[in-house]
Amino acid sequence: MSPERYQQVKQLFQSALELEPEKRAAFLAEACARDDDLRAEVESLLASHKGAESFIEMPALAGAPTLPAEEITDPMVGRRIGSYRLIRELGHGGMGAVYLAVRADEQFQKRVAIKLVKRGLDTDLQRFRNERQILASLDHPNIARLLDGGTTEDGLPYFVMEYVEGQPLVEYCDQRKLSTAERLKLFRTVCSAVHYAHQNLVVHRDLKPSNILVTAEGVVKLLDFGIAKILNPDLSAATIAPTATAMRLMTPEYASPEQVRGLAVTTASDVYSLGVVLYELLTGHRPYRVTSRALHEITRIICEEEPEKPSTAISRVEAVLGPDGTIQKQLTPEEVSKNREEQPEKLRRRLQGDLDNIVLMAMRKEPQRRYGSVEQFSEDIRRHLEGLPVIARRDTFSYRAGKFVKRHKTGVAAAMLLVITLLAGMVATAWQARVAKTERARAERRFNDVRKLANSFLFEFHQAIENLPGSTPARALVVRRALEYLDSLAQEAGSDPSLQHELATAYEKIGDIQGNPYSANLGDTVGALESYRKALAIRQALAAAEPASLETKRELSGSYDRIGDMLQLTHHLAEALAHYRQALQLRQELALLQPHNLSIQRELSGSYELIGDVLVKMGDGSGALENFRQCFRIAESLAAREPTSLHRRHLALSYGKLSTGLAMMGEEWTAAIERARQSLEMLRQLAELEPNNARAQRELAFGYNKVGDLLWSIKDLPQALENYREALKLLERLASTDPRNQQYRHDLARSYSNVGYVLAQLGDETAAVRDHREAVRILEELSDADPNNTSLQRNLAACYAYFGDIYSFLASKANLPAGKQVEHWQAARSWYQRSLKLTLQMRDRNLLISSDVGEPDRLTSLIDKCDQALMKLKGSPQRVPR
């Protein structure tokens, strides 16, 4: 079929879908005129669409109706597929059929469910095998195993699935009249299984109650993980339109907005579908009433309509339709509540508040505003069940206080009784000693209460917002309030070790927010270093008092690291190296004492990485490479022993560091680029798993920049530009979500500079000047706000010099008018002059690193080159005092 013919068929098919079924024949008769082949193609698509809704959602259910032997007409029954013989059909749809099967070789008895794909939906066999192997590796007690698969003799793909005897989740809960709390606990088991699959880079894509079965023993089993992707890999592409085939591989009522639009499917899509499942599990209703199968109507409802709150939805009276369109029953508030052993008003109050917010946060239209992961979704449900504050609800003091009272009703009542008793005693007695004792006890209680509240504010609140885009203003408020509290509390700490530990940890968290270069920060370098030094002093005293405490030594090594980070940032490289090596020594001791502690091994690997970073800046290439190799060796071992997202991320970053060390040696470009690309691919996979994690997106941008740097070094400018632009897109998005975050702005400026520099070399004058000017603007603003940040000063000086290079390139172009040449040489000289001035200021403060020592001489030479060119063009020197 030609592309033009395909478009004609597609347009007629979509138009026919929007009509009532009885009007389609007349429409096709008129639209197709006498083109019988065209009409046959459209009618074939309509027939497939009508029966396409049940194949993927058809679970291997027990209890499917069995036909008497004389009524069996299915030619597939009795046929051998692989090692199995088909016994009976369990269900069928537009994409194929599901059969109950048993072992055919009689080696042992085993029942399985076999999904046989309908002809016309055959898939690429090599990709089919690869995807099938990934799904078969999922080993979780709550995931129905993909046991086998292959293709029949006539080339049709099939799946051999674990046969599950159970009921769909909602039906199971309703039949047993499970309470809301029991339903939530069961749902958390579902979340655990989905989170496990996400950790193994598998997205379900079609989560719904019929794909979540519960056995008679109460064991949850999830069906059909990733099968939609095997049948249509284009469902993960960002360019696919929502066609009829795509709609077969999802259930519209449970599909996310990005799925019905045909956008990229990520873990966020599964979070959304789980939110819809939880909505139905709690309320008995679906959030949307999809009555039409027209694509545009489905898309409008899912993408534009806002669902009712669950606490409101239970008041709805709704007809439940059967497969034939007839009304099976009326769903009333009384019916819904009875299935949950509640009364309507009591159930409404149970859902109101936290559960409303949890469900609707999971179902937000924008993927980035949902829960960052299924694990976070499940954790919020746990917190609700335990009476703790949830992140889906605005965290006010009255809200937290209310939660505390509900969790500790007996304790609060006892405390109130105690207070009343004490007050009565104070009124009844005039004994001053008794008064003093009571007041002292109240002061101690008050101190402990304030301490607990402050710790909750510093740790729980900050952790909840740390990776959220746009959280910088809130984190700045944390700093101001927390420093006042901590400095006051430090004077009261005395010799209390537990309080000393809390203080040190709190000072470190504040330092992170103020200026840690490896996390979102406020750009306060001096303030961060001061906070870290306070933490280090406390930890050193604790280590001296508790020499046998391994945890104290571990915390002390972290303090050395943080101060090393700030010293490196302010270009005190020798001091930074000394602090990193003190941390390394402590971690080597800890690793010998606890060789199986993976966290300590990961921190040891991090020490080698930090030392390697400093040696790079000091010009010690061989030393840097040796430390990066040590870092990589440990990271590779950790990822092999426990392939979690954390260890995979660490390994990805280690690949990047190793590429830096190889590139420094000058003869390892091929190996360096290969390692950088391995790092980039791993970072891309991790970022897709956590699309709302700002740190993962930033590290992916670093991966693109690393590859771009190496390709630029070997003069592959087009490929370097492509990678730089990918990094720039990511960083622009991050900076736009949190415009006050100095870290993002610094990264963005460097990315603009990279793109502008390569564009100049490729001859795009206008774009090169535009991007570089934006880089200069951002860096000047950041430098003015944080003048003690040496890294900013160095990058600004380099950016000035790059601008000089750009105008030198432009001035040297052939056939350029003399007037334009003069203009460009003057601009180049001006930018070189700015760079020289700033570089000399840093040299006077002894802040140049080894690679910059010759920079003043180089810049002077470039200025002389500009002078000579101008003198030649104008006949007189154009010198400006330096």
mmCIF file of N, CA, C and O in Angstrom, residues 125-198:
data_model
loop_
_atom_site.group_PDB
_atom_site.id
_atom_site.type_symbol
_atom_site.label_atom_id
_atom_site.label_comp_id
_atom_site.label_asym_id
_atom_site.label_seq_id
_atom_site.Cartn_x
_atom_site.Cartn_y
_atom_site.Cartn_z
ATOM 1 N N LEU A 125 10.964 -10.710 14.802
ATOM 2 C CA LEU A 125 11.257 -11.872 15.633
ATOM 3 C C LEU A 125 12.460 -11.674 16.543
ATOM 4 O O LEU A 125 12.456 -12.104 17.701
ATOM 5 N N GLN A 126 13.531 -11.013 16.040
ATOM 6 C CA GLN A 126 14.707 -10.828 16.887
ATOM 7 C C GLN A 126 14.380 -9.917 18.062
ATOM 8 O O GLN A 126 14.750 -10.196 19.207
ATOM 9 N N ARG A 127 13.657 -8.816 17.803
ATOM 10 C CA ARG A 127 13.275 -7.923 18.888
ATOM 11 C C ARG A 127 12.314 -8.638 19.831
ATOM 12 O O ARG A 127 12.374 -8.495 21.044
ATOM 13 N N PHE A 128 11.424 -9.456 19.244
ATOM 14 C CA PHE A 128 10.491 -10.235 20.063
ATOM 15 C C PHE A 128 11.250 -11.115 21.044
ATOM 16 O O PHE A 128 10.937 -11.175 22.237
ATOM 17 N N ARG A 129 12.308 -11.792 20.575
ATOM 18 C CA ARG A 129 13.085 -12.664 21.464
ATOM 19 C C ARG A 129 13.789 -11.852 22.545
ATOM 20 O O ARG A 129 13.843 -12.258 23.707
ATOM 21 N N ASN A 130 14.360 -10.702 22.151
ATOM 22 C CA ASN A 130 15.082 -9.878 23.127
ATOM 23 C C ASN A 130 14.140 -9.377 24.219
ATOM 24 O O ASN A 130 14.457 -9.443 25.414
ATOM 25 N N GLU A 131 12.979 -8.838 23.823
ATOM 26 C CA GLU A 131 12.028 -8.317 24.801
ATOM 27 C C GLU A 131 11.509 -9.451 25.686
ATOM 28 O O GLU A 131 11.350 -9.295 26.895
ATOM 29 N N ARG A 132 11.267 -10.602 25.067
ATOM 30 C CA ARG A 132 10.746 -11.738 25.825
ATOM 31 C C ARG A 132 11.725 -12.173 26.904
ATOM 32 O O ARG A 132 11.340 -12.516 28.024
ATOM 33 N N GLN A 133 13.016 -12.129 26.595
ATOM 34 C CA GLN A 133 14.030 -12.521 27.577
ATOM 35 C C GLN A 133 14.042 -11.572 28.768
ATOM 36 O O GLN A 133 14.189 -11.980 29.923
ATOM 37 N N ILE A 134 13.871 -10.262 28.487
ATOM 38 C CA ILE A 134 13.836 -9.273 29.586
ATOM 39 C C ILE A 134 12.665 -9.560 30.505
ATOM 40 O O ILE A 134 12.791 -9.585 31.732
ATOM 41 N N LEU A 135 11.477 -9.800 29.925
ATOM 42 C CA LEU A 135 10.290 -10.035 30.739
ATOM 43 C C LEU A 135 10.397 -11.348 31.501
ATOM 44 O O LEU A 135 9.954 -11.461 32.642
ATOM 45 N N ALA A 136 11.007 -12.364 30.874
ATOM 46 C CA ALA A 136 11.144 -13.659 31.542
ATOM 47 C C ALA A 136 12.058 -13.576 32.750
ATOM 48 O O ALA A 136 12.001 -14.416 33.646
ATOM 49 N N SER A 137 12.922 -12.553 32.800
ATOM 50 C CA SER A 137 13.858 -12.421 33.923
ATOM 51 C C SER A 137 13.203 -11.808 35.156
ATOM 52 O O SER A 137 13.805 -11.783 36.224
ATOM 53 N N LEU A 138 11.964 -11.298 35.023
ATOM 54 C CA LEU A 138 11.271 -10.727 36.181
ATOM 55 C C LEU A 138 10.923 -11.838 37.163
ATOM 56 O O LEU A 138 10.164 -12.750 36.836
ATOM 57 N N ASP A 139 11.485 -11.777 38.348
ATOM 58 C CA ASP A 139 11.290 -12.828 39.346
ATOM 59 C C ASP A 139 10.787 -12.186 40.627
ATOM 60 O O ASP A 139 11.566 -11.742 41.472
ATOM 61 N N HIS A 140 9.466 -12.122 40.758
ATOM 62 C CA HIS A 140 8.855 -11.480 41.922
ATOM 63 C C HIS A 140 7.616 -12.287 42.305
ATOM 64 O O HIS A 140 6.870 -12.736 41.420
ATOM 65 N N PRO A 141 7.384 -12.498 43.595
ATOM 66 C CA PRO A 141 6.253 -13.351 44.000
ATOM 67 C C PRO A 141 4.899 -12.818 43.584
ATOM 68 O O PRO A 141 3.923 -13.567 43.561
ATOM 69 N N ASN A 142 4.803 -11.548 43.247
ATOM 70 C CA ASN A 142 3.506 -10.969 42.880
ATOM 71 C C ASN A 142 3.405 -10.654 41.401
ATOM 72 O O ASN A 142 2.516 -9.908 40.983
ATOM 73 N N ILE A 143 4.323 -11.174 40.588
ATOM 74 C CA ILE A 143 4.269 -10.995 39.137
ATOM 75 C C ILE A 143 4.136 -12.358 38.480
ATOM 76 O O ILE A 143 4.955 -13.256 38.727
ATOM 77 N N ALA A 144 3.078 -12.545 37.682
ATOM 78 C CA ALA A 144 2.897 -13.795 36.951
ATOM 79 C C ALA A 144 4.039 -13.941 35.948
ATOM 80 O O ALA A 144 4.287 -13.047 35.142
ATOM 81 N N ARG A 145 4.723 -15.075 36.020
ATOM 82 C CA ARG A 145 5.921 -15.262 35.211
ATOM 83 C C ARG A 145 5.593 -15.479 33.743
ATOM 84 O O ARG A 145 4.606 -16.117 33.392
ATOM 85 N N LEU A 146 6.424 -14.913 32.882
ATOM 86 C CA LEU A 146 6.428 -15.277 31.472
ATOM 87 C C LEU A 146 7.345 -16.490 31.363
ATOM 88 O O LEU A 146 8.561 -16.379 31.514
ATOM 89 N N LEU A 147 6.755 -17.676 31.159
ATOM 90 C CA LEU A 147 7.522 -18.920 31.242
ATOM 91 C C LEU A 147 8.265 -19.230 29.950
ATOM 92 O O LEU A 147 9.374 -19.771 29.974
ATOM 93 N N ASP A 148 7.664 -18.922 28.841
ATOM 94 C CA ASP A 148 8.266 -19.308 27.560
ATOM 95 C C ASP A 148 7.589 -18.491 26.473
ATOM 96 O O ASP A 148 6.662 -17.723 26.728
ATOM 97 N N GLY A 149 8.030 -18.680 25.294
ATOM 98 C CA GLY A 149 7.443 -17.978 24.162
ATOM 99 C C GLY A 149 8.173 -18.353 22.898
ATOM 100 O O GLY A 149 9.241 -18.970 22.924
ATOM 101 N N GLY A 150 7.602 -17.987 21.794
ATOM 102 C CA GLY A 150 8.249 -18.291 20.537
ATOM 103 C C GLY A 150 7.313 -17.995 19.395
ATOM 104 O O GLY A 150 6.422 -17.148 19.498
ATOM 105 N N THR A 151 7.508 -18.712 18.309
ATOM 106 C CA THR A 151 6.625 -18.551 17.155
ATOM 107 C C THR A 151 6.167 -19.926 16.681
ATOM 108 O O THR A 151 6.919 -20.910 16.758
ATOM 109 N N THR A 152 4.927 -19.969 16.217
ATOM 110 C CA THR A 152 4.382 -21.227 15.720
ATOM 111 C C THR A 152 5.018 -21.555 14.378
ATOM 112 O O THR A 152 5.770 -20.758 13.803
ATOM 113 N N GLU A 153 4.681 -22.739 13.840
ATOM 114 C CA GLU A 153 5.243 -23.156 12.562
ATOM 115 C C GLU A 153 4.877 -22.190 11.441
ATOM 116 O O GLU A 153 5.631 -22.020 10.486
ATOM 117 N N ASP A 154 3.705 -21.543 11.568
ATOM 118 C CA ASP A 154 3.310 -20.588 10.531
ATOM 119 C C ASP A 154 3.656 -19.151 10.906
ATOM 120 O O ASP A 154 3.122 -18.196 10.339
ATOM 121 N N GLY A 155 4.584 -18.981 11.900
ATOM 122 C CA GLY A 155 5.194 -17.663 12.134
ATOM 123 C C GLY A 155 4.456 -16.741 13.067
ATOM 124 O O GLY A 155 4.763 -15.550 13.116
ATOM 125 N N LEU A 156 3.479 -17.247 13.856
ATOM 126 C CA LEU A 156 2.748 -16.375 14.773
ATOM 127 C C LEU A 156 3.427 -16.371 16.137
ATOM 128 O O LEU A 156 3.686 -17.435 16.692
ATOM 129 N N PRO A 157 3.690 -15.182 16.711
ATOM 130 C CA PRO A 157 4.270 -15.149 18.063
ATOM 131 C C PRO A 157 3.264 -15.647 19.102
ATOM 132 O O PRO A 157 2.053 -15.455 18.962
ATOM 133 N N TYR A 158 3.791 -16.299 20.144
ATOM 134 C CA TYR A 158 2.937 -16.700 21.260
ATOM 135 C C TYR A 158 3.705 -16.540 22.561
ATOM 136 O O TYR A 158 4.932 -16.502 22.586
ATOM 137 N N PHE A 159 2.939 -16.401 23.672
ATOM 138 C CA PHE A 159 3.501 -16.292 25.010
ATOM 139 C C PHE A 159 2.987 -17.450 25.863
ATOM 140 O O PHE A 159 1.794 -17.768 25.818
ATOM 141 N N VAL A 160 3.863 -18.038 26.644
ATOM 142 C CA VAL A 160 3.456 -19.043 27.618
ATOM 143 C C VAL A 160 3.541 -18.381 28.992
ATOM 144 O O VAL A 160 4.626 -18.022 29.456
ATOM 145 N N MET A 161 2.381 -18.195 29.634
ATOM 146 C CA MET A 161 2.295 -17.472 30.893
ATOM 147 C C MET A 161 1.940 -18.416 32.035
ATOM 148 O O MET A 161 1.306 -19.450 31.833
ATOM 149 N N GLU A 162 2.355 -18.035 33.224
ATOM 150 C CA GLU A 162 1.894 -18.721 34.425
ATOM 151 C C GLU A 162 0.368 -18.647 34.481
ATOM 152 O O GLU A 162 -0.222 -17.588 34.296
ATOM 153 N N TYR A 163 -0.292 -19.784 34.734
ATOM 154 C CA TYR A 163 -1.753 -19.824 34.813
ATOM 155 C C TYR A 163 -2.172 -19.453 36.236
ATOM 156 O O TYR A 163 -1.772 -20.114 37.197
ATOM 157 N N VAL A 164 -2.947 -18.394 36.355
ATOM 158 C CA VAL A 164 -3.325 -17.867 37.666
ATOM 159 C C VAL A 164 -4.810 -18.090 37.886
ATOM 160 O O VAL A 164 -5.640 -17.668 37.079
ATOM 161 N N GLU A 165 -5.143 -18.741 38.997
ATOM 162 C CA GLU A 165 -6.539 -18.918 39.373
ATOM 163 C C GLU A 165 -6.858 -17.853 40.416
ATOM 164 O O GLU A 165 -6.405 -17.949 41.551
ATOM 165 N N GLY A 166 -7.589 -16.850 40.017
ATOM 166 C CA GLY A 166 -7.877 -15.758 40.937
ATOM 167 C C GLY A 166 -8.962 -14.856 40.390
ATOM 168 O O GLY A 166 -9.515 -15.091 39.314
ATOM 169 N N GLN A 167 -9.235 -13.807 41.157
ATOM 170 C CA GLN A 167 -10.243 -12.823 40.769
ATOM 171 C C GLN A 167 -9.579 -11.478 40.533
ATOM 172 O O GLN A 167 -8.566 -11.156 41.179
ATOM 173 N N PRO A 168 -10.147 -10.648 39.652
ATOM 174 C CA PRO A 168 -9.629 -9.282 39.507
ATOM 175 C C PRO A 168 -9.679 -8.558 40.850
ATOM 176 O O PRO A 168 -10.536 -8.805 41.692
ATOM 177 N N LEU A 169 -8.742 -7.640 41.035
ATOM 178 C CA LEU A 169 -8.531 -6.978 42.319
ATOM 179 C C LEU A 169 -9.814 -6.403 42.914
ATOM 180 O O LEU A 169 -10.152 -6.669 44.070
ATOM 181 N N VAL A 170 -10.543 -5.588 42.144
ATOM 182 C CA VAL A 170 -11.736 -4.923 42.682
ATOM 183 C C VAL A 170 -12.804 -5.946 43.035
ATOM 184 O O VAL A 170 -13.446 -5.875 44.096
ATOM 185 N N GLU A 171 -12.988 -6.929 42.161
ATOM 186 C CA GLU A 171 -13.992 -7.970 42.415
ATOM 187 C C GLU A 171 -13.654 -8.749 43.687
ATOM 188 O O GLU A 171 -14.524 -9.045 44.506
ATOM 189 N N TYR A 172 -12.369 -9.082 43.863
ATOM 190 C CA TYR A 172 -11.930 -9.816 45.061
ATOM 191 C C TYR A 172 -12.246 -9.026 46.328
ATOM 192 O O TYR A 172 -12.783 -9.560 47.301
ATOM 193 N N CYS A 173 -11.923 -7.734 46.323
ATOM 194 C CA CYS A 173 -12.136 -6.909 47.507
ATOM 195 C C CYS A 173 -13.617 -6.717 47.796
ATOM 196 O O CYS A 173 -14.049 -6.749 48.966
ATOM 197 N N ASP A 174 -14.415 -6.507 46.736
ATOM 198 C CA ASP A 174 -15.853 -6.292 46.931
ATOM 199 C C ASP A 174 -16.526 -7.559 47.455
ATOM 200 O O ASP A 174 -17.390 -7.494 48.339
ATOM 201 N N GLN A 175 -16.155 -8.714 46.917
ATOM 202 C CA GLN A 175 -16.793 -9.958 47.327
ATOM 203 C C GLN A 175 -16.528 -10.251 48.801
ATOM 204 O O GLN A 175 -17.398 -10.775 49.502
ATOM 205 N N ARG A 176 -15.368 -9.884 49.277
ATOM 206 C CA ARG A 176 -15.005 -10.139 50.681
ATOM 207 C C ARG A 176 -15.269 -8.935 51.575
ATOM 208 O O ARG A 176 -14.927 -8.944 52.747
ATOM 209 N N LYS A 177 -15.834 -7.878 51.004
ATOM 210 C CA LYS A 177 -16.189 -6.659 51.744
ATOM 211 C C LYS A 177 -14.994 -6.132 52.570
ATOM 212 O O LYS A 177 -15.117 -5.849 53.766
ATOM 213 N N LEU A 178 -13.847 -6.033 51.905
ATOM 214 C CA LEU A 178 -12.649 -5.550 52.592
ATOM 215 C C LEU A 178 -12.797 -4.075 52.931
ATOM 216 O O LEU A 178 -13.347 -3.287 52.160
ATOM 217 N N SER A 179 -12.272 -3.693 54.082
ATOM 218 C CA SER A 179 -12.313 -2.294 54.512
ATOM 219 C C SER A 179 -11.351 -1.455 53.688
ATOM 220 O O SER A 179 -10.503 -1.981 52.943
ATOM 221 N N THR A 180 -11.451 -0.147 53.833
ATOM 222 C CA THR A 180 -10.547 0.754 53.099
ATOM 223 C C THR A 180 -9.095 0.479 53.460
ATOM 224 O O THR A 180 -8.222 0.432 52.586
ATOM 225 N N ALA A 181 -8.804 0.285 54.753
ATOM 226 C CA ALA A 181 -7.421 0.020 55.176
ATOM 227 C C ALA A 181 -6.906 -1.280 54.578
ATOM 228 O O ALA A 181 -5.751 -1.362 54.124
ATOM 229 N N GLU A 182 -7.743 -2.319 54.551
ATOM 230 C CA GLU A 182 -7.327 -3.611 53.982
ATOM 231 C C GLU A 182 -7.076 -3.474 52.483
ATOM 232 O O GLU A 182 -6.137 -4.074 51.937
ATOM 233 N N ARG A 183 -7.890 -2.688 51.802
ATOM 234 C CA ARG A 183 -7.687 -2.463 50.363
ATOM 235 C C ARG A 183 -6.376 -1.723 50.110
ATOM 236 O O ARG A 183 -5.650 -2.032 49.160
ATOM 237 N N LEU A 184 -6.083 -0.749 50.953
ATOM 238 C CA LEU A 184 -4.836 0.000 50.775
ATOM 239 C C LEU A 184 -3.616 -0.892 50.983
ATOM 240 O O LEU A 184 -2.621 -0.780 50.260
ATOM 241 N N LYS A 185 -3.672 -1.760 51.975
ATOM 242 C CA LYS A 185 -2.544 -2.674 52.216
ATOM 243 C C LYS A 185 -2.351 -3.615 51.039
ATOM 244 O O LYS A 185 -1.220 -3.898 50.628
ATOM 245 N N LEU A 186 -3.454 -4.124 50.489
ATOM 246 C CA LEU A 186 -3.364 -5.002 49.317
ATOM 247 C C LEU A 186 -2.810 -4.231 48.122
ATOM 248 O O LEU A 186 -1.987 -4.745 47.345
ATOM 249 N N PHE A 187 -3.243 -2.991 47.969
ATOM 250 C CA PHE A 187 -2.762 -2.162 46.855
ATOM 251 C C PHE A 187 -1.262 -1.901 46.972
ATOM 252 O O PHE A 187 -0.560 -1.816 45.959
ATOM 253 N N ARG A 188 -0.742 -1.760 48.191
ATOM 254 C CA ARG A 188 0.701 -1.549 48.364
ATOM 255 C C ARG A 188 1.501 -2.759 47.871
ATOM 256 O O ARG A 188 2.639 -2.612 47.402
ATOM 257 N N THR A 189 0.913 -3.947 47.972
ATOM 258 C CA THR A 189 1.562 -5.136 47.404
ATOM 259 C C THR A 189 1.660 -5.009 45.886
ATOM 260 O O THR A 189 2.684 -5.359 45.280
ATOM 261 N N VAL A 190 0.602 -4.486 45.279
ATOM 262 C CA VAL A 190 0.635 -4.237 43.826
ATOM 263 C C VAL A 190 1.765 -3.252 43.499
ATOM 264 O O VAL A 190 2.546 -3.462 42.560
ATOM 265 N N CYS A 191 1.860 -2.179 44.280
ATOM 266 C CA CYS A 191 2.910 -1.172 44.050
ATOM 267 C C CYS A 191 4.294 -1.785 44.162
ATOM 268 O O CYS A 191 5.206 -1.448 43.399
ATOM 269 N N SER A 192 4.474 -2.678 45.128
ATOM 270 C CA SER A 192 5.783 -3.321 45.308
ATOM 271 C C SER A 192 6.195 -4.082 44.056
ATOM 272 O O SER A 192 7.349 -4.010 43.621
ATOM 273 N N ALA A 193 5.241 -4.801 43.459
ATOM 274 C CA ALA A 193 5.545 -5.568 42.246
ATOM 275 C C ALA A 193 5.873 -4.644 41.077
ATOM 276 O O ALA A 193 6.827 -4.884 40.319
ATOM 277 N N VAL A 194 5.104 -3.573 40.913
ATOM 278 C CA VAL A 194 5.351 -2.639 39.807
ATOM 279 C C VAL A 194 6.698 -1.933 40.001
ATOM 280 O O VAL A 194 7.463 -1.754 39.048
ATOM 281 N N HIS A 195 6.998 -1.549 41.238
ATOM 282 C CA HIS A 195 8.290 -0.896 41.509
ATOM 283 C C HIS A 195 9.451 -1.833 41.178
ATOM 284 O O HIS A 195 10.465 -1.403 40.607
ATOM 285 N N TYR A 196 9.308 -3.110 41.503
ATOM 286 C CA TYR A 196 10.353 -4.086 41.169
ATOM 287 C C TYR A 196 10.582 -4.132 39.659
ATOM 288 O O TYR A 196 11.728 -4.127 39.181
ATOM 289 N N ALA A 197 9.499 -4.159 38.895
ATOM 290 C CA ALA A 197 9.634 -4.184 37.431
ATOM 291 C C ALA A 197 10.303 -2.909 36.926
ATOM 292 O O ALA A 197 11.155 -2.965 36.037
ATOM 293 N N HIS A 198 9.940 -1.758 37.490
ATOM 294 C CA HIS A 198 10.557 -0.500 37.074
ATOM 295 C C HIS A 198 12.051 -0.509 37.355
ATOM 296 O O HIS A 198 12.849 0.025 36.568
#
